[in-house]
CSV table of C-alpha atoms in Angstrom, one decimal:
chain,number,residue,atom,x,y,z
A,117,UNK,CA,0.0,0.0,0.0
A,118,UNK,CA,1.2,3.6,-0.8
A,119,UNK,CA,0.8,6.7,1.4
A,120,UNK,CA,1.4,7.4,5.4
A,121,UNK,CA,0.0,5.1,7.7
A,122,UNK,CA,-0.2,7.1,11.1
A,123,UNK,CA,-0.9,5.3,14.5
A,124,UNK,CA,-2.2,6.8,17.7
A,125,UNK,CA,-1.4,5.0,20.6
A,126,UNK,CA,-3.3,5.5,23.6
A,127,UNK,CA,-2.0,4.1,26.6
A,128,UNK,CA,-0.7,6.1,29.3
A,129,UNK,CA,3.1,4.4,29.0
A,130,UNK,CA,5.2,5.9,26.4
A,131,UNK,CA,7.0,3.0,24.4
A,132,UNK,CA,4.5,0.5,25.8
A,133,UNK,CA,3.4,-3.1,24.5
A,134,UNK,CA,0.8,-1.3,23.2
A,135,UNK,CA,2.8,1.0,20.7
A,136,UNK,CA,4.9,-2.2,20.0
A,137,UNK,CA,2.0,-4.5,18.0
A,138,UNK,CA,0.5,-1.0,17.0
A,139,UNK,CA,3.3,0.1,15.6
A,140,UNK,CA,4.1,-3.4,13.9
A,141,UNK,CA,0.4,-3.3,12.5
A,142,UNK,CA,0.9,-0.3,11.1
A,143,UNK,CA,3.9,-1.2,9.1
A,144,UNK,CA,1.5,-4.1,8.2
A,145,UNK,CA,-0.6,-1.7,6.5
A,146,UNK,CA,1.8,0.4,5.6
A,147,UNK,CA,3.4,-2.0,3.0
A,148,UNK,CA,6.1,0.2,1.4
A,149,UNK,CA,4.7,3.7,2.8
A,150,UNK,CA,5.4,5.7,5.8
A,151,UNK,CA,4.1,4.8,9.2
A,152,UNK,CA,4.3,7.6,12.0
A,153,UNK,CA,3.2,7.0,15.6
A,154,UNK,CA,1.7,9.2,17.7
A,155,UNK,CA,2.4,8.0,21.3
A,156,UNK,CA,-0.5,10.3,23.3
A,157,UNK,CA,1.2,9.8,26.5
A,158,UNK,CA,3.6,12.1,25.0
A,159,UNK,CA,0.8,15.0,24.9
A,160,UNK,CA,-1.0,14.1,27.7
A,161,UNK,CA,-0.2,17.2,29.6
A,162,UNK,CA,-1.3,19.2,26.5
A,163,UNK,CA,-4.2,17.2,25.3
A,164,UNK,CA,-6.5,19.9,27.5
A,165,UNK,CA,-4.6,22.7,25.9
A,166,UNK,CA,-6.7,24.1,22.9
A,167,UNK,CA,-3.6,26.6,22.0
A,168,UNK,CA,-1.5,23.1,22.4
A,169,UNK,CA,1.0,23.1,19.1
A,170,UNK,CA,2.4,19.8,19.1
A,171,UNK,CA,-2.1,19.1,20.0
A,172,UNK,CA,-2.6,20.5,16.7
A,173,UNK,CA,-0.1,18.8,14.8
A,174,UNK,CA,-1.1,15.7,15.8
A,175,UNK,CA,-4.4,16.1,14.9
A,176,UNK,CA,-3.4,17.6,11.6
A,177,UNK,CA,-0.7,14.7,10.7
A,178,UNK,CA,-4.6,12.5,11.5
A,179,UNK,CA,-6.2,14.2,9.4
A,180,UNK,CA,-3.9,13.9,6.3
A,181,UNK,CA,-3.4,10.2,7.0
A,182,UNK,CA,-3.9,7.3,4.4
A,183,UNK,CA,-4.8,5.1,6.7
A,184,UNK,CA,-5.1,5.3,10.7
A,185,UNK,CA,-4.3,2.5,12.9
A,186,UNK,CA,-5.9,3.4,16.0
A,187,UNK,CA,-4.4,1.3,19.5
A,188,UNK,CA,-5.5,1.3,23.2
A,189,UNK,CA,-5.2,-1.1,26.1
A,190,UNK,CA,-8.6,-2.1,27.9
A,191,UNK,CA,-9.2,0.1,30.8
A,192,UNK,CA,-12.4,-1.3,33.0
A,193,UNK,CA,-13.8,-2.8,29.6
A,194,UNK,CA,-13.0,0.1,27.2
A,195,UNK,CA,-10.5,2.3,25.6
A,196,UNK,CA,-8.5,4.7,27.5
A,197,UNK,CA,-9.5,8.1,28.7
A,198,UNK,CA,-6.4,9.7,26.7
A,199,UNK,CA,-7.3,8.6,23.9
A,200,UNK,CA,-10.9,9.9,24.3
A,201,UNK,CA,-9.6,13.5,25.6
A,202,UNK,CA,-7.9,12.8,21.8
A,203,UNK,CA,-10.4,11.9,19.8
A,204,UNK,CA,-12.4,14.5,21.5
A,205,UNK,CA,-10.7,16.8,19.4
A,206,UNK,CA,-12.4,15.6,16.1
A,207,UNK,CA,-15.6,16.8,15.0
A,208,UNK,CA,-18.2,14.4,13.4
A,209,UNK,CA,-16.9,13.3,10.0
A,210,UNK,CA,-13.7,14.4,10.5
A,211,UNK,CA,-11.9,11.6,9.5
A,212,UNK,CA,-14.5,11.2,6.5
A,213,UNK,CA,-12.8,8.2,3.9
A,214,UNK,CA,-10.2,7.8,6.5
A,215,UNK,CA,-9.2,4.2,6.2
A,216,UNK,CA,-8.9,2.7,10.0
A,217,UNK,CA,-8.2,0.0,12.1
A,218,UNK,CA,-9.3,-0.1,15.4
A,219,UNK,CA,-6.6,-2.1,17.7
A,220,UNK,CA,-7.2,-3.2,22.0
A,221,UNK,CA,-4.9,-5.1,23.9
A,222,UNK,CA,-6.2,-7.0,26.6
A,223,UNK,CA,-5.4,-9.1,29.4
A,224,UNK,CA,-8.4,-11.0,29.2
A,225,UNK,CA,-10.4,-12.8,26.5
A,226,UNK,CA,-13.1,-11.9,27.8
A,227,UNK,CA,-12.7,-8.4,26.5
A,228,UNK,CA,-12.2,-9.5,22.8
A,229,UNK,CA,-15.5,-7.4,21.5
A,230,UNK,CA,-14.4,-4.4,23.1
A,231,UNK,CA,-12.6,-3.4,20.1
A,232,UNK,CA,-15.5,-3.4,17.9
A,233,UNK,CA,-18.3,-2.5,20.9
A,234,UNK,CA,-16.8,0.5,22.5
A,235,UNK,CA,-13.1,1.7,20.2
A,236,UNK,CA,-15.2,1.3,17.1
A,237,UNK,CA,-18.2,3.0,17.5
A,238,UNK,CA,-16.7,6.4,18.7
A,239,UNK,CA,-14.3,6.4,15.4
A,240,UNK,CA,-17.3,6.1,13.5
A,241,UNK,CA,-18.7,8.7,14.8
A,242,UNK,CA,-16.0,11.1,14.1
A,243,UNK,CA,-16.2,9.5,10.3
A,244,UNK,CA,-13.7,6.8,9.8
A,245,UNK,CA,-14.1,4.1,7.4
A,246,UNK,CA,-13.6,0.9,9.0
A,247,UNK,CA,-13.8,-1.9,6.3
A,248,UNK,CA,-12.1,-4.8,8.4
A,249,UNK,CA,-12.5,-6.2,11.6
A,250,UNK,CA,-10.9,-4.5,14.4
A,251,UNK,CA,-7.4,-6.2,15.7
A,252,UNK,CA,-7.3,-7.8,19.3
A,253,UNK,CA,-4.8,-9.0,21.2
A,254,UNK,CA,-4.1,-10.3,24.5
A,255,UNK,CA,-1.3,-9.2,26.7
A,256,UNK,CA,-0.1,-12.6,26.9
A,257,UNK,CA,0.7,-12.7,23.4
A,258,UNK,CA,2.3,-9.1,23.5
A,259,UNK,CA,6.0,-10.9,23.5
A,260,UNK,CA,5.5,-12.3,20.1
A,261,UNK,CA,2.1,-10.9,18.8
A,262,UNK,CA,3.0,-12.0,15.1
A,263,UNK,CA,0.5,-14.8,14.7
A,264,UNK,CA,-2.8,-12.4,15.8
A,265,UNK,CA,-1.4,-9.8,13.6
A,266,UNK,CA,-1.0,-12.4,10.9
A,267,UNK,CA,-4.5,-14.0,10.9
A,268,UNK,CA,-5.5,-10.8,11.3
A,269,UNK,CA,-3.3,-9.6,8.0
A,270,UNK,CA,-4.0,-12.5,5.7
A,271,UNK,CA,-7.6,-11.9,6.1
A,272,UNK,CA,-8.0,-8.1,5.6
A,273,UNK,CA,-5.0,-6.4,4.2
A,274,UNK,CA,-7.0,-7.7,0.5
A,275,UNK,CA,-10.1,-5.9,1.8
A,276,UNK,CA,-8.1,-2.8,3.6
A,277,UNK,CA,-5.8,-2.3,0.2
A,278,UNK,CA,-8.6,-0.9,-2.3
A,279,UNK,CA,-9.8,1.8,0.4
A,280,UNK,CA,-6.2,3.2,1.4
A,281,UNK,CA,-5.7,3.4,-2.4
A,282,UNK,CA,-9.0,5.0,-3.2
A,283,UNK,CA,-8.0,7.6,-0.2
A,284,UNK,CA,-4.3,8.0,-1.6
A,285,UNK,CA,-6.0,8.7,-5.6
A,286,UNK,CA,-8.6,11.3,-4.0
A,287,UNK,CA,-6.0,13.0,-2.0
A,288,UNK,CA,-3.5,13.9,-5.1
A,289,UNK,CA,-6.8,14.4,-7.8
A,290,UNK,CA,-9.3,16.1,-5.4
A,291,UNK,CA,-12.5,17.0,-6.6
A,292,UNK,CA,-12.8,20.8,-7.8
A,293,UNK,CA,-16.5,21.8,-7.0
A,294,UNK,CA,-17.7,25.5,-8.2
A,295,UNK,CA,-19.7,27.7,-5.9
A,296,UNK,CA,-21.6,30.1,-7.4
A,297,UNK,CA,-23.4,33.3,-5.8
């Protein structure tokens, strides 16, 4: 796949498990591209900040993404709070044709559908185009997470490839639209 791949990690701990299989997932999707991570922990003590620079890129380096690999641990069945005080900073739609893949680690398999039950819903609300399955893995499988991220791959990287290209094509050829008064 062409184009940047950008992840947002949000668990607390910079350089986490976490940001490890995210990170790897990303290059997953990224194929030959770009893959930029975003550790949040990093921002956290801006993330309240709307005059917050580094904030604003972040957001901004989102926005222009092919693709989006979005990554949390399970906190008390769901995502993290830091990474909803992130996404909190999208309005709905604003990751509109956005390409994304939702990603929780959890100690438990009993959290498996939190992915798609709580991570999903709230990218979809803020527009992202999710046409796979989210990714889940446990944290016991954190030291060598390459077969989850391989069944995961050889199912969906087919079905993920034709929407990061469409998003690559209709970021260099936009569509001109004339406004008239």
């Amino acid at each position: 796949m062409n184009g940047n791949v950008v992840v947002v990690v949000g668990n607390p701990r910079p350089g986490s498990r976490t940001a490890a299989v995210a990170r790897a997932l990303g290059r997953r999707v990224a194929g030959d591209g770009e893959v930029r991570v975003i550790e949040l922990a990093e921002l956290a003590g801006e993330l309240f900040d709307p005059a917050s620079a580094a904030v604003a890129e972040a957001v901004d380096a989102v926005r222009g993404a092919a693709a989006l690999v979005v990554a949390s641990p399970t906190y008390k069945a769901t995502y993290t709070g830091l990474l909803k005080a992130f996404l909190d900073r999208f309005a709905a739609d604003a990751l509109l044709g956005i390409p994304t893949v939702p990603l929780m680690v959890a100690g438990a398999p009993h959290h498996a559908l939190a992915v798609e039950t709580s991570l999903r819903p709230v990218l979809v609300e803020i527009g992202a185009s999710m046409p796979t399955r989210g990714v889940f893995v446990l944290d016991a499988d954190l030291t060598d997470p390459g077969a989850a991220l391989e069944a995961w791959s050889t199912t969906y990287l087919a079905v993920l490839a034709p929407a990061v290209a469409a998003r690559v094509a209709a970021r260099a050829h936009p569509v001109a639209t004339e406004v008239t008064a």
